[in-house]
């Protein structure tokens, strides 16, 4: 038996490409200068490969964020795809950072790349996790805050 008979490398393409950003607050810099692009993923394999090399959210410092957005959408409210949008927010006390926050964040990311919302999937721009003092938050950003039915289904 040769290698090709016993092993088949399969790439599972995502419906859309997603970019992961890292933000670390430095008040001496402009907000945008604190944002760094990490990687763009286009397959399940590149998603898990990239995620396995990132620091877990429970190990991140105060003032740090990860953003996970569709490749063509910048993670800022001024972006044309975000300016009329809104967010769903999950707040978590810092005491649950190690036990729950990373698990919820990964579940949100899998929800995004899985495109399980059918027609509502295109209403989702991205997500963020923000590490703060007493409470951390995970937000899912939507494109149109006035689309009540879609936003309720996403929430």
mmCIF file of C-alpha atoms in Angstrom:
data_model
loop_
_atom_site.group_PDB
_atom_site.id
_atom_site.type_symbol
_atom_site.label_atom_id
_atom_site.label_comp_id
_atom_site.label_asym_id
_atom_site.label_seq_id
_atom_site.Cartn_x
_atom_site.Cartn_y
_atom_site.Cartn_z
ATOM 1 C CA UNK A 1 0.000 0.000 0.000
ATOM 2 C CA UNK A 2 1.431 3.372 -0.885
ATOM 3 C CA UNK A 3 0.961 6.639 0.970
ATOM 4 C CA UNK A 4 -1.768 7.890 -1.367
ATOM 5 C CA UNK A 5 -3.861 4.772 -0.673
ATOM 6 C CA UNK A 6 -3.785 5.121 3.098
ATOM 7 C CA UNK A 7 -3.855 8.867 3.501
ATOM 8 C CA UNK A 8 -5.774 11.470 1.622
ATOM 9 C CA UNK A 9 -5.200 15.123 2.419
ATOM 10 C CA UNK A 10 -8.514 16.919 2.179
ATOM 11 C CA UNK A 11 -8.930 20.651 2.491
ATOM 12 C CA UNK A 12 -12.334 21.790 3.694
ATOM 13 C CA UNK A 13 -12.875 25.256 2.219
ATOM 14 C CA UNK A 14 -14.919 27.788 4.171
ATOM 15 C CA UNK A 15 -17.813 29.621 2.501
ATOM 16 C CA UNK A 16 -15.969 32.891 3.191
ATOM 17 C CA UNK A 17 -12.465 33.936 4.224
ATOM 18 C CA UNK A 18 -12.025 35.282 7.769
ATOM 19 C CA UNK A 19 -9.246 37.478 9.150
ATOM 20 C CA UNK A 20 -8.029 37.319 12.732
ATOM 21 C CA UNK A 21 -6.713 40.529 14.295
ATOM 22 C CA UNK A 22 -4.984 41.240 17.595
ATOM 23 C CA UNK A 23 -5.453 44.534 19.403
ATOM 24 C CA UNK A 24 -3.400 45.745 22.365
ATOM 25 C CA UNK A 25 -4.296 49.093 23.884
ATOM 26 C CA UNK A 26 -1.513 51.624 23.839
ATOM 27 C CA UNK A 27 -2.885 55.100 24.547
ATOM 28 C CA UNK A 28 0.210 56.679 22.997
ATOM 29 C CA UNK A 29 -0.843 55.338 19.579
ATOM 30 C CA UNK A 30 -3.901 55.895 17.427
ATOM 31 C CA UNK A 31 -6.553 53.189 17.877
ATOM 32 C CA UNK A 32 -5.974 51.753 14.399
ATOM 33 C CA UNK A 33 -2.214 51.530 15.014
ATOM 34 C CA UNK A 34 -2.896 49.168 17.938
ATOM 35 C CA UNK A 35 -4.574 46.672 15.588
ATOM 36 C CA UNK A 36 -2.439 43.989 13.942
ATOM 37 C CA UNK A 37 -3.567 41.488 11.326
ATOM 38 C CA UNK A 38 -2.595 37.965 12.348
ATOM 39 C CA UNK A 39 -3.811 35.718 9.542
ATOM 40 C CA UNK A 40 -6.630 35.098 7.072
ATOM 41 C CA UNK A 41 -8.166 31.631 7.114
ATOM 42 C CA UNK A 42 -9.966 30.044 4.174
ATOM 43 C CA UNK A 43 -10.355 26.431 5.307
ATOM 44 C CA UNK A 44 -11.255 24.472 8.409
ATOM 45 C CA UNK A 45 -7.659 23.276 8.558
ATOM 46 C CA UNK A 46 -6.145 26.783 8.389
ATOM 47 C CA UNK A 47 -8.669 27.954 11.016
ATOM 48 C CA UNK A 48 -7.643 25.260 13.533
ATOM 49 C CA UNK A 49 -3.973 25.597 12.632
ATOM 50 C CA UNK A 50 -4.044 29.333 13.290
ATOM 51 C CA UNK A 51 -6.152 28.994 16.442
ATOM 52 C CA UNK A 52 -3.729 26.426 17.862
ATOM 53 C CA UNK A 53 -0.894 28.987 17.635
ATOM 54 C CA UNK A 54 -2.787 31.869 19.264
ATOM 55 C CA UNK A 55 -2.620 32.631 22.943
ATOM 56 C CA UNK A 56 -5.880 31.471 24.577
ATOM 57 C CA UNK A 57 -8.115 34.392 25.535
ATOM 58 C CA UNK A 58 -7.843 33.537 29.238
ATOM 59 C CA UNK A 59 -4.080 34.239 29.008
ATOM 60 C CA UNK A 60 -4.468 37.634 27.324
ATOM 61 C CA UNK A 61 -3.691 40.831 29.224
ATOM 62 C CA UNK A 62 -6.084 43.588 30.201
ATOM 63 C CA UNK A 63 -6.794 45.845 27.216
ATOM 64 C CA UNK A 64 -6.221 43.132 24.605
ATOM 65 C CA UNK A 65 -8.728 41.937 22.020
ATOM 66 C CA UNK A 66 -9.069 39.419 19.239
ATOM 67 C CA UNK A 67 -11.242 40.292 16.268
ATOM 68 C CA UNK A 68 -12.453 37.693 13.780
ATOM 69 C CA UNK A 69 -14.076 39.291 10.723
ATOM 70 C CA UNK A 70 -14.920 38.435 7.163
ATOM 71 C CA UNK A 71 -11.862 39.212 5.063
ATOM 72 C CA UNK A 72 -13.502 42.135 3.254
ATOM 73 C CA UNK A 73 -14.806 43.784 6.474
ATOM 74 C CA UNK A 74 -12.465 45.769 8.719
ATOM 75 C CA UNK A 75 -13.264 45.451 12.448
ATOM 76 C CA UNK A 76 -14.260 49.063 13.052
ATOM 77 C CA UNK A 77 -17.597 50.851 13.154
ATOM 78 C CA UNK A 78 -16.555 53.236 10.399
ATOM 79 C CA UNK A 79 -16.383 50.381 7.885
ATOM 80 C CA UNK A 80 -19.246 50.518 5.369
ATOM 81 C CA UNK A 81 -20.436 47.016 6.343
ATOM 82 C CA UNK A 82 -20.540 47.849 10.076
ATOM 83 C CA UNK A 83 -21.740 51.452 10.239
ATOM 84 C CA UNK A 84 -25.457 50.536 10.277
ATOM 85 C CA UNK A 85 -24.965 47.422 12.347
ATOM 86 C CA UNK A 86 -25.175 46.372 15.933
ATOM 87 C CA UNK A 87 -23.834 43.740 18.299
ATOM 88 C CA UNK A 88 -24.929 40.859 20.427
ATOM 89 C CA UNK A 89 -22.928 40.946 23.676
ATOM 90 C CA UNK A 90 -21.945 38.153 26.031
ATOM 91 C CA UNK A 91 -20.445 39.488 29.281
ATOM 92 C CA UNK A 92 -18.348 37.328 31.541
ATOM 93 C CA UNK A 93 -16.866 38.112 34.952
ATOM 94 C CA UNK A 94 -13.082 37.881 35.063
ATOM 95 C CA UNK A 95 -13.370 35.022 37.582
ATOM 96 C CA UNK A 96 -14.808 32.911 34.719
ATOM 97 C CA UNK A 97 -12.090 33.896 32.247
ATOM 98 C CA UNK A 98 -10.195 30.624 32.608
ATOM 99 C CA UNK A 99 -13.167 28.280 32.895
ATOM 100 C CA UNK A 100 -15.644 29.689 30.365
ATOM 101 C CA UNK A 101 -14.459 32.587 28.220
ATOM 102 C CA UNK A 102 -12.147 30.655 25.889
ATOM 103 C CA UNK A 103 -14.760 27.916 25.369
ATOM 104 C CA UNK A 104 -17.470 30.454 24.497
ATOM 105 C CA UNK A 105 -15.097 32.326 22.161
ATOM 106 C CA UNK A 106 -14.209 29.156 20.253
ATOM 107 C CA UNK A 107 -17.900 28.217 20.010
ATOM 108 C CA UNK A 108 -18.669 31.670 18.561
ATOM 109 C CA UNK A 109 -15.858 31.268 16.017
ATOM 110 C CA UNK A 110 -17.145 27.853 14.965
ATOM 111 C CA UNK A 111 -20.639 29.357 14.659
ATOM 112 C CA UNK A 112 -19.212 32.001 12.298
ATOM 113 C CA UNK A 113 -17.148 29.756 10.040
ATOM 114 C CA UNK A 114 -19.900 27.141 9.945
ATOM 115 C CA UNK A 115 -22.296 29.596 8.258
ATOM 116 C CA UNK A 116 -25.143 27.765 10.021
ATOM 117 C CA UNK A 117 -27.526 30.720 9.924
ATOM 118 C CA UNK A 118 -28.448 30.147 6.252
ATOM 119 C CA UNK A 119 -29.759 33.470 4.853
ATOM 120 C CA UNK A 120 -28.845 35.292 8.075
ATOM 121 C CA UNK A 121 -25.167 34.311 7.810
ATOM 122 C CA UNK A 122 -24.509 37.229 5.457
ATOM 123 C CA UNK A 123 -25.808 39.593 8.143
ATOM 124 C CA UNK A 124 -22.894 38.631 10.409
ATOM 125 C CA UNK A 125 -19.763 40.756 9.977
ATOM 126 C CA UNK A 126 -17.572 39.221 12.640
ATOM 127 C CA UNK A 127 -16.925 38.868 16.345
ATOM 128 C CA UNK A 128 -14.607 40.208 19.013
ATOM 129 C CA UNK A 129 -13.422 39.206 22.441
ATOM 130 C CA UNK A 130 -12.354 42.052 24.731
ATOM 131 C CA UNK A 131 -10.325 41.463 27.908
ATOM 132 C CA UNK A 132 -11.063 44.160 30.442
ATOM 133 C CA UNK A 133 -10.868 44.806 34.198
ATOM 134 C CA UNK A 134 -13.708 43.025 35.978
ATOM 135 C CA UNK A 135 -15.764 41.934 32.998
ATOM 136 C CA UNK A 136 -14.743 40.608 29.621
ATOM 137 C CA UNK A 137 -17.049 40.505 26.641
ATOM 138 C CA UNK A 138 -17.606 38.674 23.423
ATOM 139 C CA UNK A 139 -19.535 40.502 20.727
ATOM 140 C CA UNK A 140 -21.028 39.305 17.463
ATOM 141 C CA UNK A 141 -21.274 42.196 15.015
ATOM 142 C CA UNK A 142 -24.223 42.366 12.640
ATOM 143 C CA UNK A 143 -24.567 44.404 9.450
ATOM 144 C CA UNK A 144 -28.027 45.932 9.875
ATOM 145 C CA UNK A 145 -29.360 46.860 13.304
ATOM 146 C CA UNK A 146 -32.829 47.575 11.878
ATOM 147 C CA UNK A 147 -33.254 44.014 10.551
ATOM 148 C CA UNK A 148 -35.033 42.847 13.715
ATOM 149 C CA UNK A 149 -36.040 39.352 12.573
ATOM 150 C CA UNK A 150 -32.569 38.455 11.334
ATOM 151 C CA UNK A 151 -30.904 39.908 14.418
ATOM 152 C CA UNK A 152 -33.211 37.913 16.718
ATOM 153 C CA UNK A 153 -32.387 34.689 14.886
ATOM 154 C CA UNK A 154 -28.661 35.441 15.080
ATOM 155 C CA UNK A 155 -28.934 36.213 18.810
#
